[in-house]
mmCIF file of C-alpha atoms in Angstrom:
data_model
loop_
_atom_site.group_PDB
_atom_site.id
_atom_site.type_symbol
_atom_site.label_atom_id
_atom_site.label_comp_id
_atom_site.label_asym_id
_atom_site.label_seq_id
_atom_site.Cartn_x
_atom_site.Cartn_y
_atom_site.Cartn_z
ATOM 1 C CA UNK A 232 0.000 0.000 0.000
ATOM 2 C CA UNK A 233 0.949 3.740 -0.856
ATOM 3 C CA UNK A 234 2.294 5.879 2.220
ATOM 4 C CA UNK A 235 0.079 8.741 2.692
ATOM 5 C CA UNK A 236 3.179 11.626 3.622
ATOM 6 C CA UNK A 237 1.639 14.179 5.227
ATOM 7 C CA UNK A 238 2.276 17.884 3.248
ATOM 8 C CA UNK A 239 4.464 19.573 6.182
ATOM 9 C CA UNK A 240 3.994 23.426 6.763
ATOM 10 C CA UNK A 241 4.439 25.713 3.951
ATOM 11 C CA UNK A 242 6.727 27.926 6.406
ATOM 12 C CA UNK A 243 8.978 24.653 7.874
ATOM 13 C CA UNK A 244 9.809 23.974 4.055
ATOM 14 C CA UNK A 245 10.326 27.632 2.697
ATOM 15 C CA UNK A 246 13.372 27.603 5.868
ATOM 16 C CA UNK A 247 14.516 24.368 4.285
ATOM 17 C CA UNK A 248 14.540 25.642 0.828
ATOM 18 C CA UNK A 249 16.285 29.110 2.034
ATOM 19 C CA UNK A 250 19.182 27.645 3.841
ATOM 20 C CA UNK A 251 19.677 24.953 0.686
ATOM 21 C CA UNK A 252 19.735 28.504 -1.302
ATOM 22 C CA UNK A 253 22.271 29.414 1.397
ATOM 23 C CA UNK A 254 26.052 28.942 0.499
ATOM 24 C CA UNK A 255 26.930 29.842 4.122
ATOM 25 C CA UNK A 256 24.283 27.194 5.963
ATOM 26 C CA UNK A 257 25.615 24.657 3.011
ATOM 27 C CA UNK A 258 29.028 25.529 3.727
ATOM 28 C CA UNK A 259 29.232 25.414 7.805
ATOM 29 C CA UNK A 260 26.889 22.189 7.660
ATOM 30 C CA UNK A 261 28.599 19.101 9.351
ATOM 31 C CA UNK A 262 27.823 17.093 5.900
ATOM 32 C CA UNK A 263 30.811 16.646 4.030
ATOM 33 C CA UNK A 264 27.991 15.141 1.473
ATOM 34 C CA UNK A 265 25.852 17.873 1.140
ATOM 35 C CA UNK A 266 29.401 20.039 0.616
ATOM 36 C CA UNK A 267 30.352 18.004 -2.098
ATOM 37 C CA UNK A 268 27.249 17.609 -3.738
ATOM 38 C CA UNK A 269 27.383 17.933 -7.642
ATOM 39 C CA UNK A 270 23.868 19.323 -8.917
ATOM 40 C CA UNK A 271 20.588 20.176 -7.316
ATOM 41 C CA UNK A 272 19.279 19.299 -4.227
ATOM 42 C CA UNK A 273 15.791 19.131 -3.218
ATOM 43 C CA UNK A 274 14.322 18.251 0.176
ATOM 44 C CA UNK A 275 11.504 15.507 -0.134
ATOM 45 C CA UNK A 276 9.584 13.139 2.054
ATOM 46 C CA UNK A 277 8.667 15.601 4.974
ATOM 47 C CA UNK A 278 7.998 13.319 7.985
ATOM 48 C CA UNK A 279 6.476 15.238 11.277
ATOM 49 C CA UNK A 280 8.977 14.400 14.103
ATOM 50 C CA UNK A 281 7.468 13.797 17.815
ATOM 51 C CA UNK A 282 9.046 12.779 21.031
ATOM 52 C CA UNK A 283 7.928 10.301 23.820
ATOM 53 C CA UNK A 284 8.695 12.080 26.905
ATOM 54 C CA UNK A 285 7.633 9.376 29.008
ATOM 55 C CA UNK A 286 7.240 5.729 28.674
ATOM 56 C CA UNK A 287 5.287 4.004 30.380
ATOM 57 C CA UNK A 288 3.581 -0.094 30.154
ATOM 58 C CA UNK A 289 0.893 0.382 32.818
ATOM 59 C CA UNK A 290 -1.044 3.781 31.058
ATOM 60 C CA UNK A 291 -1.417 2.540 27.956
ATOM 61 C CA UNK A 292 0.373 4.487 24.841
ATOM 62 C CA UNK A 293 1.711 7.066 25.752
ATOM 63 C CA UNK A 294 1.398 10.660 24.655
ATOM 64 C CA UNK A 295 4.000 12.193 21.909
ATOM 65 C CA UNK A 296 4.968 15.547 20.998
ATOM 66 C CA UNK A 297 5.185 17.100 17.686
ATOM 67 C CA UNK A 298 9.035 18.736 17.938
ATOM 68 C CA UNK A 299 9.851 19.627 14.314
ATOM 69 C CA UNK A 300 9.826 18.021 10.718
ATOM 70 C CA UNK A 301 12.568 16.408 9.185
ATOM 71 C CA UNK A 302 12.955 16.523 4.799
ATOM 72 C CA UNK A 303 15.530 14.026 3.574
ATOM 73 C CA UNK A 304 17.999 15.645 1.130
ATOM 74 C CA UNK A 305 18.139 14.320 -2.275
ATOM 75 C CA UNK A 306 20.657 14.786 -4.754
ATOM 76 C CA UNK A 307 20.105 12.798 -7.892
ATOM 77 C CA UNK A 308 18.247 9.429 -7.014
ATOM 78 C CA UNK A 309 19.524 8.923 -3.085
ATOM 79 C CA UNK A 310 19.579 11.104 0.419
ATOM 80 C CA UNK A 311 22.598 12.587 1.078
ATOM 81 C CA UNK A 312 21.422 14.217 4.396
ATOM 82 C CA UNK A 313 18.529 15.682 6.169
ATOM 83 C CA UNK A 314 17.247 19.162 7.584
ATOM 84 C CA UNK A 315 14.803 19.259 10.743
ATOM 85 C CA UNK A 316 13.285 22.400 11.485
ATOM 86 C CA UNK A 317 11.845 23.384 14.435
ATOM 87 C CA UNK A 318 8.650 25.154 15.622
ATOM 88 C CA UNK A 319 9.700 28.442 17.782
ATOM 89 C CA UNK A 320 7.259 31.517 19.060
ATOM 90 C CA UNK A 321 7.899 33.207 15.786
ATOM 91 C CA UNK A 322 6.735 30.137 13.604
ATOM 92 C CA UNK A 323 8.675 27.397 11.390
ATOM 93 C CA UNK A 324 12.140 28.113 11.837
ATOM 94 C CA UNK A 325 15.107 25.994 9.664
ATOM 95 C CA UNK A 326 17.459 24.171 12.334
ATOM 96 C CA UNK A 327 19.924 22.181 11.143
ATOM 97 C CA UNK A 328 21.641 20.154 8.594
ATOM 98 C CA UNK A 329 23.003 16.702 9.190
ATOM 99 C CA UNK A 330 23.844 12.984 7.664
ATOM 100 C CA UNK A 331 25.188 9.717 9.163
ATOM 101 C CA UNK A 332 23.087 6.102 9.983
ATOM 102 C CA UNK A 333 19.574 7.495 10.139
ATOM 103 C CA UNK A 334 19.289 9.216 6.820
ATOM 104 C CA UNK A 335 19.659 5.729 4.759
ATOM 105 C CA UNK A 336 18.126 3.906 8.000
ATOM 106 C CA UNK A 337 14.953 6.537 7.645
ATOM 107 C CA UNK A 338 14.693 5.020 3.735
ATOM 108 C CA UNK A 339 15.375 1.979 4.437
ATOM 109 C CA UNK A 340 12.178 1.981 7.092
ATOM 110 C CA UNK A 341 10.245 3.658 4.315
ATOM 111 C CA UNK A 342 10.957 0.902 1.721
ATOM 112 C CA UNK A 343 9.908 -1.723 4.245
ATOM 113 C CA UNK A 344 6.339 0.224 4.828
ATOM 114 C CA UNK A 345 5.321 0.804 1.503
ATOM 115 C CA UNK A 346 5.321 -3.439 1.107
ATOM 116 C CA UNK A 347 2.714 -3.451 3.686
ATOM 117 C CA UNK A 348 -1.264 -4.526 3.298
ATOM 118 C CA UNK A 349 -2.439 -1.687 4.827
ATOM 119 C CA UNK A 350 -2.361 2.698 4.376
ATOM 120 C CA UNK A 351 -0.342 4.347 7.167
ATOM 121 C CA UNK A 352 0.817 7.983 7.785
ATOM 122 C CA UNK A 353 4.586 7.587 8.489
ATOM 123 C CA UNK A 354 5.995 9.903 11.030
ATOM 124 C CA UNK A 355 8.860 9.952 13.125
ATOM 125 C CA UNK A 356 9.097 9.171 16.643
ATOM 126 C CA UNK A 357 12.176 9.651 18.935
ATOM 127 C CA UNK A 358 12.431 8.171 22.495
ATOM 128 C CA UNK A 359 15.023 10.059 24.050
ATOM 129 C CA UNK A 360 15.484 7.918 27.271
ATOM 130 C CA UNK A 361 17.073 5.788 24.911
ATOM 131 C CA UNK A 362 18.665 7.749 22.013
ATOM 132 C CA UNK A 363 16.054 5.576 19.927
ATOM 133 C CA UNK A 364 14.779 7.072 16.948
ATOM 134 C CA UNK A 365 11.385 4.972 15.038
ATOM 135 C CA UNK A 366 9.678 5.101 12.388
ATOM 136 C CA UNK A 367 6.149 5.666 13.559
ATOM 137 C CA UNK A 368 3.371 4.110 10.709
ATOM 138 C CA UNK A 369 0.465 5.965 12.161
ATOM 139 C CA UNK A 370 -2.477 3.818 11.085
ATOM 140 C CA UNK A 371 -5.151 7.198 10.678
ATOM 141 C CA UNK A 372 -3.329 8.119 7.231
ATOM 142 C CA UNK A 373 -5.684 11.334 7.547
ATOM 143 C CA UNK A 374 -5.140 12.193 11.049
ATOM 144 C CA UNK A 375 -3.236 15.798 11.466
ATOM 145 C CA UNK A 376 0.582 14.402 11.168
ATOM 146 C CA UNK A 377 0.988 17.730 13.929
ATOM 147 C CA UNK A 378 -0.797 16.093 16.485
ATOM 148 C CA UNK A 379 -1.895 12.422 18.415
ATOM 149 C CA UNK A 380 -0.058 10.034 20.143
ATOM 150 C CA UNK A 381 0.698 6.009 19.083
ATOM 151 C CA UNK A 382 -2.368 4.107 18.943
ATOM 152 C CA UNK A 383 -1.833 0.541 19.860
ATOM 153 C CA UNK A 384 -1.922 -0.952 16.768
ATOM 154 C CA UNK A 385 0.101 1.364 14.814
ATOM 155 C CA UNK A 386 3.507 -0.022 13.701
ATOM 156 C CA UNK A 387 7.130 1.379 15.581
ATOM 157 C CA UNK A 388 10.304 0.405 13.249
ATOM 158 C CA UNK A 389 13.587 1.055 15.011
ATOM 159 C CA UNK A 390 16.320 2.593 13.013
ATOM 160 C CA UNK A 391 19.647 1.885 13.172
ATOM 161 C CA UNK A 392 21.374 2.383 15.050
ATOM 162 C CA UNK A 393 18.685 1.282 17.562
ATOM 163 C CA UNK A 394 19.678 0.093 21.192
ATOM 164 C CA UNK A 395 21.344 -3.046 22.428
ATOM 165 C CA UNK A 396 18.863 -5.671 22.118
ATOM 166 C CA UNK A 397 16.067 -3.684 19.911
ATOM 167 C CA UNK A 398 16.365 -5.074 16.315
ATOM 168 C CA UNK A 399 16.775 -2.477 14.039
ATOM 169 C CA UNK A 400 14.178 -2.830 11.162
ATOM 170 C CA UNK A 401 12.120 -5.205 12.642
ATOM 171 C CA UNK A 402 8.177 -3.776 12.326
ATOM 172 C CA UNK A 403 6.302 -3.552 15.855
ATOM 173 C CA UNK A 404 3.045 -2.925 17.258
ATOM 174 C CA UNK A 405 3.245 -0.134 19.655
ATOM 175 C CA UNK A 406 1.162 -2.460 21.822
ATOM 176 C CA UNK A 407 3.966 -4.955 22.095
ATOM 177 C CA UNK A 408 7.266 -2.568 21.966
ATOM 178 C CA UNK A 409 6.066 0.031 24.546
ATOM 179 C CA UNK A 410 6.064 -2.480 27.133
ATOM 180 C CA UNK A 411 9.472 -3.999 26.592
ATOM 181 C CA UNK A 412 11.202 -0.542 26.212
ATOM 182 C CA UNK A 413 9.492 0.408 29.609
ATOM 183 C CA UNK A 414 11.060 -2.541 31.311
ATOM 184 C CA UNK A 415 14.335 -1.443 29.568
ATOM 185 C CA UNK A 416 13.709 2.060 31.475
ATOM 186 C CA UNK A 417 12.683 0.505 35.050
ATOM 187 C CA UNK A 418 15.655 0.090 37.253
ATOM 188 C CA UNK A 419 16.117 -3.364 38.922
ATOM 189 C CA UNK A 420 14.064 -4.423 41.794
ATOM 190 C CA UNK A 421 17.270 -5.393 43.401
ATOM 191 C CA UNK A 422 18.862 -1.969 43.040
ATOM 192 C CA UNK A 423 15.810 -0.228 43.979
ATOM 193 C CA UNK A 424 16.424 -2.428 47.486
ATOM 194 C CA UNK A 425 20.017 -1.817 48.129
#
């Protein structure tokens, strides 16, 4: 089935757009790709990125956070980086520039969903607690991609890196993986007794 990519905010991708435009954000970006690059490149695939602040297995999903959106660079016919912008008081605002295992790890993911049965909304979703960053297949491919939380059938897909003893690339139900990365978070019984 298609993946319904949500349009992200006119303003988030003009800031994208300007700082491409920008030899100076270009130049003093920590992507030797990007640097390099020979020809045009073009942000595509916006994907809303929200945090989990909290995980926990007894409340159920838990709530997430719309943070920022995140365009993968293209140059040609592959990613060469990615640009996240954030939202700030004064609106859509660019942020930064970057590359390394989650660009190709973020199409990899994207690959994988499109070979599923059924329409999802992919988004991003980052667990901080454990530097974990998923891709989130939201199973409402009309919901508002700026708002809602993981239902417990939608579908979590670490990317790699992902944490000792996640498999990276290995499709989830939030109902299942929530649990076992809340036990990951809960500190032994024995050292809560010592």
């Amino acid at each position: 089935m298609p993946l319904h990519v949500p349009p992200a905010p006119a303003p988030a991708l003009r800031t994208v757009l300007t700082a491409l435009g920008s030899p100076t954000a270009v130049r003093e970006a920590r992507t030797p790709s990007l640097r390099a690059a020979q020809g045009p490149a073009s942000p595509e695939l916006p994907l809303p990125v929200h945090v989990l602040d909290r995980i926990t297995e007894t409340t159920g999903p838990s709530r997430a956070r719309l943070a920022g959106w995140r365009f993968l660079i293209r140059i040609g016919d592959r990613a060469v980086a990615a640009a996240d912008t954030m939202l700030t008081p004064d609106g859509w605002t660019f942020s930064h520039f970057f590359e390394g295992p989650y660009v190709s790890s973020t199409e990899r993911a994207l690959r994988q969903a499109e070979s599923l049965p059924k329409p999802y909304q992919p988004r991003l979703l980052s667990v901080p607690e454990l530097y974990m960053l998923t891709l989130w297949l939201h199973g409402d491919h009309t919901a508002d991609a700026a708002s809602g939380h993981p239902a417990a059938d939608d579908i979590l897909i670490p990317l790699a890196p992902a944490p000792p003893g996640i498999a990276a690339h290995r499709p989830h139900r939030v109902a299942e993986l929530l649990p076992v990365l809340a036990l990951r978070l809960t500190p032994p019984r024995a050292a809560l007794l010592a």
